[in-house]
C-alpha positions in Angstrom: 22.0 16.1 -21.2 19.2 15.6 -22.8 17.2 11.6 -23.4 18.0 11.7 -27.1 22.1 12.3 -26.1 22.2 9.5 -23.9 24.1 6.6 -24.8 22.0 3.0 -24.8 22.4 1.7 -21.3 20.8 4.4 -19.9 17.6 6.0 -19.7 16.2 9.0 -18.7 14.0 9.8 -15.6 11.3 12.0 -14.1 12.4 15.3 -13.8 12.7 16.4 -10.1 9.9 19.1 -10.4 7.8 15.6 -10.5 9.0 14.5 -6.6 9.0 18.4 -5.8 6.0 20.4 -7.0 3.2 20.9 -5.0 0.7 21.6 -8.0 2.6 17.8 -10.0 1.5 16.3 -6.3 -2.2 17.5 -6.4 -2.4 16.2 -10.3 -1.2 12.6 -8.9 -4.2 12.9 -5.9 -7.1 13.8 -8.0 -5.8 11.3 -11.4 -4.2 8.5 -9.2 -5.2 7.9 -5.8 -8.6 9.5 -6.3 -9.6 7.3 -9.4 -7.8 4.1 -8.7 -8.1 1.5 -6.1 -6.5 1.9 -2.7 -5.8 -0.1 -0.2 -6.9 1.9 3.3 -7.0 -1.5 6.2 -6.9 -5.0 7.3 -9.6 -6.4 7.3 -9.4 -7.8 10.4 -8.6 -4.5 12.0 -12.5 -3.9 11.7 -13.2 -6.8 13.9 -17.3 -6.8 14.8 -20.0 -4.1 13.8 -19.0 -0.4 14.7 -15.4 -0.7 14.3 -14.4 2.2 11.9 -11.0 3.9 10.6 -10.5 6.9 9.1 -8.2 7.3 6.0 -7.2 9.6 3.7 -6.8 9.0 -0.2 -5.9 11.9 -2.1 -7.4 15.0 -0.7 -10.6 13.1 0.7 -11.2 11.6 4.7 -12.7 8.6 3.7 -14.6 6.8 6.8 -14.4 2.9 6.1 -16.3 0.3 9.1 -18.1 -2.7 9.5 -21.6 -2.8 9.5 -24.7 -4.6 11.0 -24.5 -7.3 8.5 -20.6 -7.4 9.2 -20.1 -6.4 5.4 -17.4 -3.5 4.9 -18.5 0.1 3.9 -17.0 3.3 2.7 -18.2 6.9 2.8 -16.7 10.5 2.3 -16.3 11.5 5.8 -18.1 14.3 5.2 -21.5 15.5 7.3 -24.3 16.4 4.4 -25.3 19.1 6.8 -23.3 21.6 6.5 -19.8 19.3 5.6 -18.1 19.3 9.0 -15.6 16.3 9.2 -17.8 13.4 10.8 -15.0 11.4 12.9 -11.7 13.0 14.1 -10.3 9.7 15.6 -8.2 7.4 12.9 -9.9 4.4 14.4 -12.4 3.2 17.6 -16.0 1.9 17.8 -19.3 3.3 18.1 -22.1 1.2 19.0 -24.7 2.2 16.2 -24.6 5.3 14.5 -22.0 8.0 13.9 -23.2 11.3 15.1 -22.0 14.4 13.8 -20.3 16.6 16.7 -21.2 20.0 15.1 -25.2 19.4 14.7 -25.6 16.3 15.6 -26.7 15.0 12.3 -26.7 10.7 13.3 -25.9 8.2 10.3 -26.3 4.1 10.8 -23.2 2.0 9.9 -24.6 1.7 6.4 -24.7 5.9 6.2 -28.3 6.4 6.2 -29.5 10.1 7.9 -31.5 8.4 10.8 -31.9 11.6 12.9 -31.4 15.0 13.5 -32.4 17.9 15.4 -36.2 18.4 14.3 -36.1 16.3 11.3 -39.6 15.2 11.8 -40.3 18.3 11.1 -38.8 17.9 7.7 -40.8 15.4 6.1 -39.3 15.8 2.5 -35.7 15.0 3.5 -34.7 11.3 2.1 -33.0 9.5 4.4 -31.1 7.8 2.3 -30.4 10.9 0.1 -29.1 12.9 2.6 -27.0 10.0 4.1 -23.6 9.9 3.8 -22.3 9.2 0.4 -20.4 5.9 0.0 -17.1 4.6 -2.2 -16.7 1.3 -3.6 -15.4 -1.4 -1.9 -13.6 -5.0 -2.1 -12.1 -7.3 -0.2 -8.9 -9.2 -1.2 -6.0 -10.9 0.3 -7.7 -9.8 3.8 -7.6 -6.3 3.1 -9.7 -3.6 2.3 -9.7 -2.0 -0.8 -11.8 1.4 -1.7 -12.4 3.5 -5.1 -13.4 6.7 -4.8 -14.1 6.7 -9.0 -17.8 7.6 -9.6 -17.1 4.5 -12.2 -14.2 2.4 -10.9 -11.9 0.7 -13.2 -11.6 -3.6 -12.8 -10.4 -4.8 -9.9 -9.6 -8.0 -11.6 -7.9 -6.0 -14.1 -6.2 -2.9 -11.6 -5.5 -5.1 -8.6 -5.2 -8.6 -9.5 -3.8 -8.3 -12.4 -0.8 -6.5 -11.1 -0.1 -9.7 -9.0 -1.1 -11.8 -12.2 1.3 -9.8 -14.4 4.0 -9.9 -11.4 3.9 -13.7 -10.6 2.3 -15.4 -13.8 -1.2 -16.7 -12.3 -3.1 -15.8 -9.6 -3.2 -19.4 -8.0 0.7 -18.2 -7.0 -0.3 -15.5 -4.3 -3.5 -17.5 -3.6 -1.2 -20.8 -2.2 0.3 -18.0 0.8 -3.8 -17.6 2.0 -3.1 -14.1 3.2 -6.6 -13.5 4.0 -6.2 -16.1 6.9 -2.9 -14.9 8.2 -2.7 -12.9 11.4 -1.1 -9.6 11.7 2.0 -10.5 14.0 3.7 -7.0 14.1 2.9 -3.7 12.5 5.2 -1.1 11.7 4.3 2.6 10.7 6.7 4.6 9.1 6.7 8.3 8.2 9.1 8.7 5.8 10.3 12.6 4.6 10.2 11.5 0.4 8.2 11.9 -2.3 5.6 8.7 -2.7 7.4 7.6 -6.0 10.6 7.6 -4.8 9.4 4.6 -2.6 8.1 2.9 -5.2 11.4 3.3 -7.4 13.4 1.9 -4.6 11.6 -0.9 -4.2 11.3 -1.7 -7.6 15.1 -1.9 -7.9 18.2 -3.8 -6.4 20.8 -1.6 -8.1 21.4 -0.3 -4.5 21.1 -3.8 -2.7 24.9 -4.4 -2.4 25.5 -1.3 -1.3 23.0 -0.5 1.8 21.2 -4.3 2.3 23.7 -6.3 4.0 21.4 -8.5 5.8 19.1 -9.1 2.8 21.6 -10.1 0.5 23.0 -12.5 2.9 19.9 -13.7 3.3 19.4 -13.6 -1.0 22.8 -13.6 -2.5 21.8 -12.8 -6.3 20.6 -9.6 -5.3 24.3 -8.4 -4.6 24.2 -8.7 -8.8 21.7 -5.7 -8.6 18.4 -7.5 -10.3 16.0 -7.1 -8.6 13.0 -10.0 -8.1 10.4 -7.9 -9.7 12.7 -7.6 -12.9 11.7 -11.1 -14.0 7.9 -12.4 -14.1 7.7 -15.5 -12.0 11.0 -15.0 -10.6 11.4 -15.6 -7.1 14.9 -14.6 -5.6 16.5 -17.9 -4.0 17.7 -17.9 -0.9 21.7 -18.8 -0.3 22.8 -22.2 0.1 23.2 -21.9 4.3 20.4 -19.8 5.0 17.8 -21.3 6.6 14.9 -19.0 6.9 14.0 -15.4 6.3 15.4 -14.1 9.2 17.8 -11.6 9.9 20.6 -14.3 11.0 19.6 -16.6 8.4 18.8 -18.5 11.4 15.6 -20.9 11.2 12.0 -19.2 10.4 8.4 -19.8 11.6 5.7 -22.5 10.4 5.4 -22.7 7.0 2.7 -21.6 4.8 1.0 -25.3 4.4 0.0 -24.2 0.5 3.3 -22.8 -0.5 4.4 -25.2 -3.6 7.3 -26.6 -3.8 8.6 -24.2 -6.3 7.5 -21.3 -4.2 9.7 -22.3 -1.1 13.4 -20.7 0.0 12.3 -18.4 -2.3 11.0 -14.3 -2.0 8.4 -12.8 -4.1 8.4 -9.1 -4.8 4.9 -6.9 -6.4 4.0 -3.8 -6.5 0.4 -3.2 -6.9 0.4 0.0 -8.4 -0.1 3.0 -6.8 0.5 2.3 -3.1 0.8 -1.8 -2.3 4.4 -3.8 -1.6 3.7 -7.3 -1.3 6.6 -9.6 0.6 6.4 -13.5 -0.1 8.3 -16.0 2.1 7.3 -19.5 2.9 6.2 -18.6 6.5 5.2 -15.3 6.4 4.2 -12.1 4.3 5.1 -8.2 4.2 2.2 -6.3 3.3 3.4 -2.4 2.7 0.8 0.4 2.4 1.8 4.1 1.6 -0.5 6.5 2.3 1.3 10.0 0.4 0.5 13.1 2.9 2.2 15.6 0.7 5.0 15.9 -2.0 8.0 15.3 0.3 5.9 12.9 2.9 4.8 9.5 2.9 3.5 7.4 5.7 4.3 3.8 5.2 2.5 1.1 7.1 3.7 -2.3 7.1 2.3 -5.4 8.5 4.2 -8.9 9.1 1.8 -11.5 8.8 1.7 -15.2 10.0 -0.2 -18.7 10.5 -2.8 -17.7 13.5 -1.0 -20.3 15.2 2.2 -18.5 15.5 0.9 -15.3 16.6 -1.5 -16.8 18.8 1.0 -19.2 20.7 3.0 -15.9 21.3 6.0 -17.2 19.3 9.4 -15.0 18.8 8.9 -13.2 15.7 11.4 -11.0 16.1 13.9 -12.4 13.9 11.9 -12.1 10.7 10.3 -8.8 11.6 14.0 -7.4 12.2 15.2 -8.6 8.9 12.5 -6.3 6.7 12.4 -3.6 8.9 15.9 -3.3 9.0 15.1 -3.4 5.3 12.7 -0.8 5.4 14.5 1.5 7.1 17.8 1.2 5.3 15.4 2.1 1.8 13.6 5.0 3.6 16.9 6.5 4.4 18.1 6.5 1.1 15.0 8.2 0.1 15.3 11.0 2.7 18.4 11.4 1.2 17.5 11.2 -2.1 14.6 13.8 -2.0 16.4 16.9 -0.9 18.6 16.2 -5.0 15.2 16.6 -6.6 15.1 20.0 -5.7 18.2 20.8 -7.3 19.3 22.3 -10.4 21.4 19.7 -11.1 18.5 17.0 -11.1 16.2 19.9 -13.0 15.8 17.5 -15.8 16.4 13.9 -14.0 18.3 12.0 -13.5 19.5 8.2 -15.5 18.4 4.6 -15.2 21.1 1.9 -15.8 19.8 -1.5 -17.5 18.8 -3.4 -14.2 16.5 -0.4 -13.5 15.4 0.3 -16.9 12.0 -0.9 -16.3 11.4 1.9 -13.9 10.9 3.5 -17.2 8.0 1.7 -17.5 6.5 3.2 -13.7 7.7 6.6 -14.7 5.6 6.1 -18.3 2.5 5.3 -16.7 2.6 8.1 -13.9 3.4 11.1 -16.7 0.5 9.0 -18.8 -2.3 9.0 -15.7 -1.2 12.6 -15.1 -2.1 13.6 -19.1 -4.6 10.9 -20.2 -6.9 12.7 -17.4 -5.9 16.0 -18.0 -9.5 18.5 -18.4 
């Protein structure tokens, strides 16, 4: 069936060569995660000077951590020497300088070459030229950001203005003060499905009746299959007996102090295109990063965030946390299962969108346009 047979409340997807193909999966590296901004830490997961994690965005090991001046920095994790990968670890601490195991080439925590094997000897080598070359970065929300674009796009535009276009305003996410939050549990996932997939699924509620039973306890209207993000502004109520975002409905944790009025008993869904879920609840906030390893695997890691307080004082979170990774896990599932179809030749030219997930479309649009726009 082809888009132009179909009948008006339904629209056509991606075809499944786009979840499947190797060579479709490098395009979406080098056009997508290599040129837009990604989202690779916590910010508070580089804690004092030296503190470093490793992270890949597209095909590049990019080495992010906290220099002397406690500012972030980002550089390829590549030696200039002769290109051997400068740290193995995903994360740890080195005191003051990375050192290359293969020549020992050293770098400072801002990436300047400040020694080698006889390079006194070799007067005319810039330090700083033959340091370690860095990325942009930025800060928001308490999390670190990086662009590996020689010329990076807006942030206000690319990042904020995903949430802006989500939620209305920015002042909305600002009243949860995520930056300030503490990191109560984290959850890594590595889920066997294509990275878009992922996004799909959470972009809809089409499939909320049938595999969320907890959630749509816990938010009745998404047993109608509309999804939060359908509507900008729209917050999903919670039902009349619930009484926090738990997985009992039973009573949450301290409340956000700057969560309006408007904003409480009510959860907040955005994706910040290509790789960011954001989760808003009136005492805490989901924070989803996906980091795709390869066409049919994507590691998802999730944090539950809280007032420092809470997670301090060693409160039970466990209710809250077992509500959205019950969540996750029910979605991931129906990815795995999904991702073996795209290989068919059933799902050779896609599959449909009904009228509560037509503006998928719109996600699906803007992939096949990155992918072409850029095309060399």
């Amino acid at each position: 069936m082809t888009s132009t047979s179909l009948p008006d409340s339904l629209i056509a997807t991606l075809p499944g060569s786009s979840y499947t193909d190797p060579g479709i999966f490098a395009q979406e590296q080098e056009r997508i995660f290599e040129t837009m901004w990604f989202c690779v830490a916590r910010a508070s997961d580089l804690a004092k000077p030296g503190a470093f994690r490793t992270v890949d965005v597209g095909r590049e090991s990019i080495l992010v951590t906290r220099a002397r001046d406690n500012s972030i920095r980002a550089h390829f994790n590549v030696c200039r020497h002769r290109g051997a990968k400068l740290c193995t670890e995903e994360s740890g601490e080195v005191k003051r300088a990375f050192q290359c195991p293969y020549h020992a080439w050293t770098y400072d925590l801002n990436g300047k070459l400040v020694a080698a094997p006889n390079l006194t000897k070799m007067p005319d080598v810039g330090r700083t030229e033959y340091g370690l070359v860095s990325v942009a970065v930025r800060e928001w929300l308490g999390y670190v950001w990086v662009c590996l674009a020689e010329n990076p796009p807006s942030f206000e535009e690319d990042v904020v203005g995903e949430v802006v276009a989500r939620l209305g305003d920015v002042e909305s996410i600002e009243h949860y003060d995520i930056e300030n939050l503490s990191v109560g549990r984290r959850i890594v996932y590595d889920v066997k499905a294509n990275w878009k997939l992922i996004i799909e699924n959470f972009m809809e509620c089409y499939h909320c009746a049938t595999i969320h039973p907890e959630l749509t306890e816990v938010l009745p209207e998404f047993a109608d299959g509309y999804a939060a993000q359908y509507y900008v502004g729209h917050g999903a109520e919670f039902g009349e007996e619930i009484r926090g975002f738990t997985v009992d409905g039973s009573e949450g944790l301290d409340r956000i102090p700057g969560v309006a009025q408007d904003q409480d008993r009510r959860y907040y869904a955005i994706t910040v295109r290509p790789q960011v879920f954001i989760n808003l609840v009136p005492d805490h906030v989901i924070f989803h990063r996906m980091y795709p390893v390869s066409v049919d695997r994507t590691v998802v890691e999730c944090d539950w965030l809280y007032l420092p307080h809470v997670v301090e004082s060693g409160k039970d979170v466990s209710r809250s946390v077992e509500l959205f990774d019950r969540v996750n896990r029910q979605d991931f599932e129906a990815c795995e299962r999904t991702q073996p179809g795209m290989s068919s030749r059933m799902y050779a030219k896609g599959g449909v969108l009904v009228p509560s997930e037509h503006h998928i479309g719109a996600f699906h649009d803007w992939v096949s346009e990155r992918l072409g726009t850029l095309q060399g």
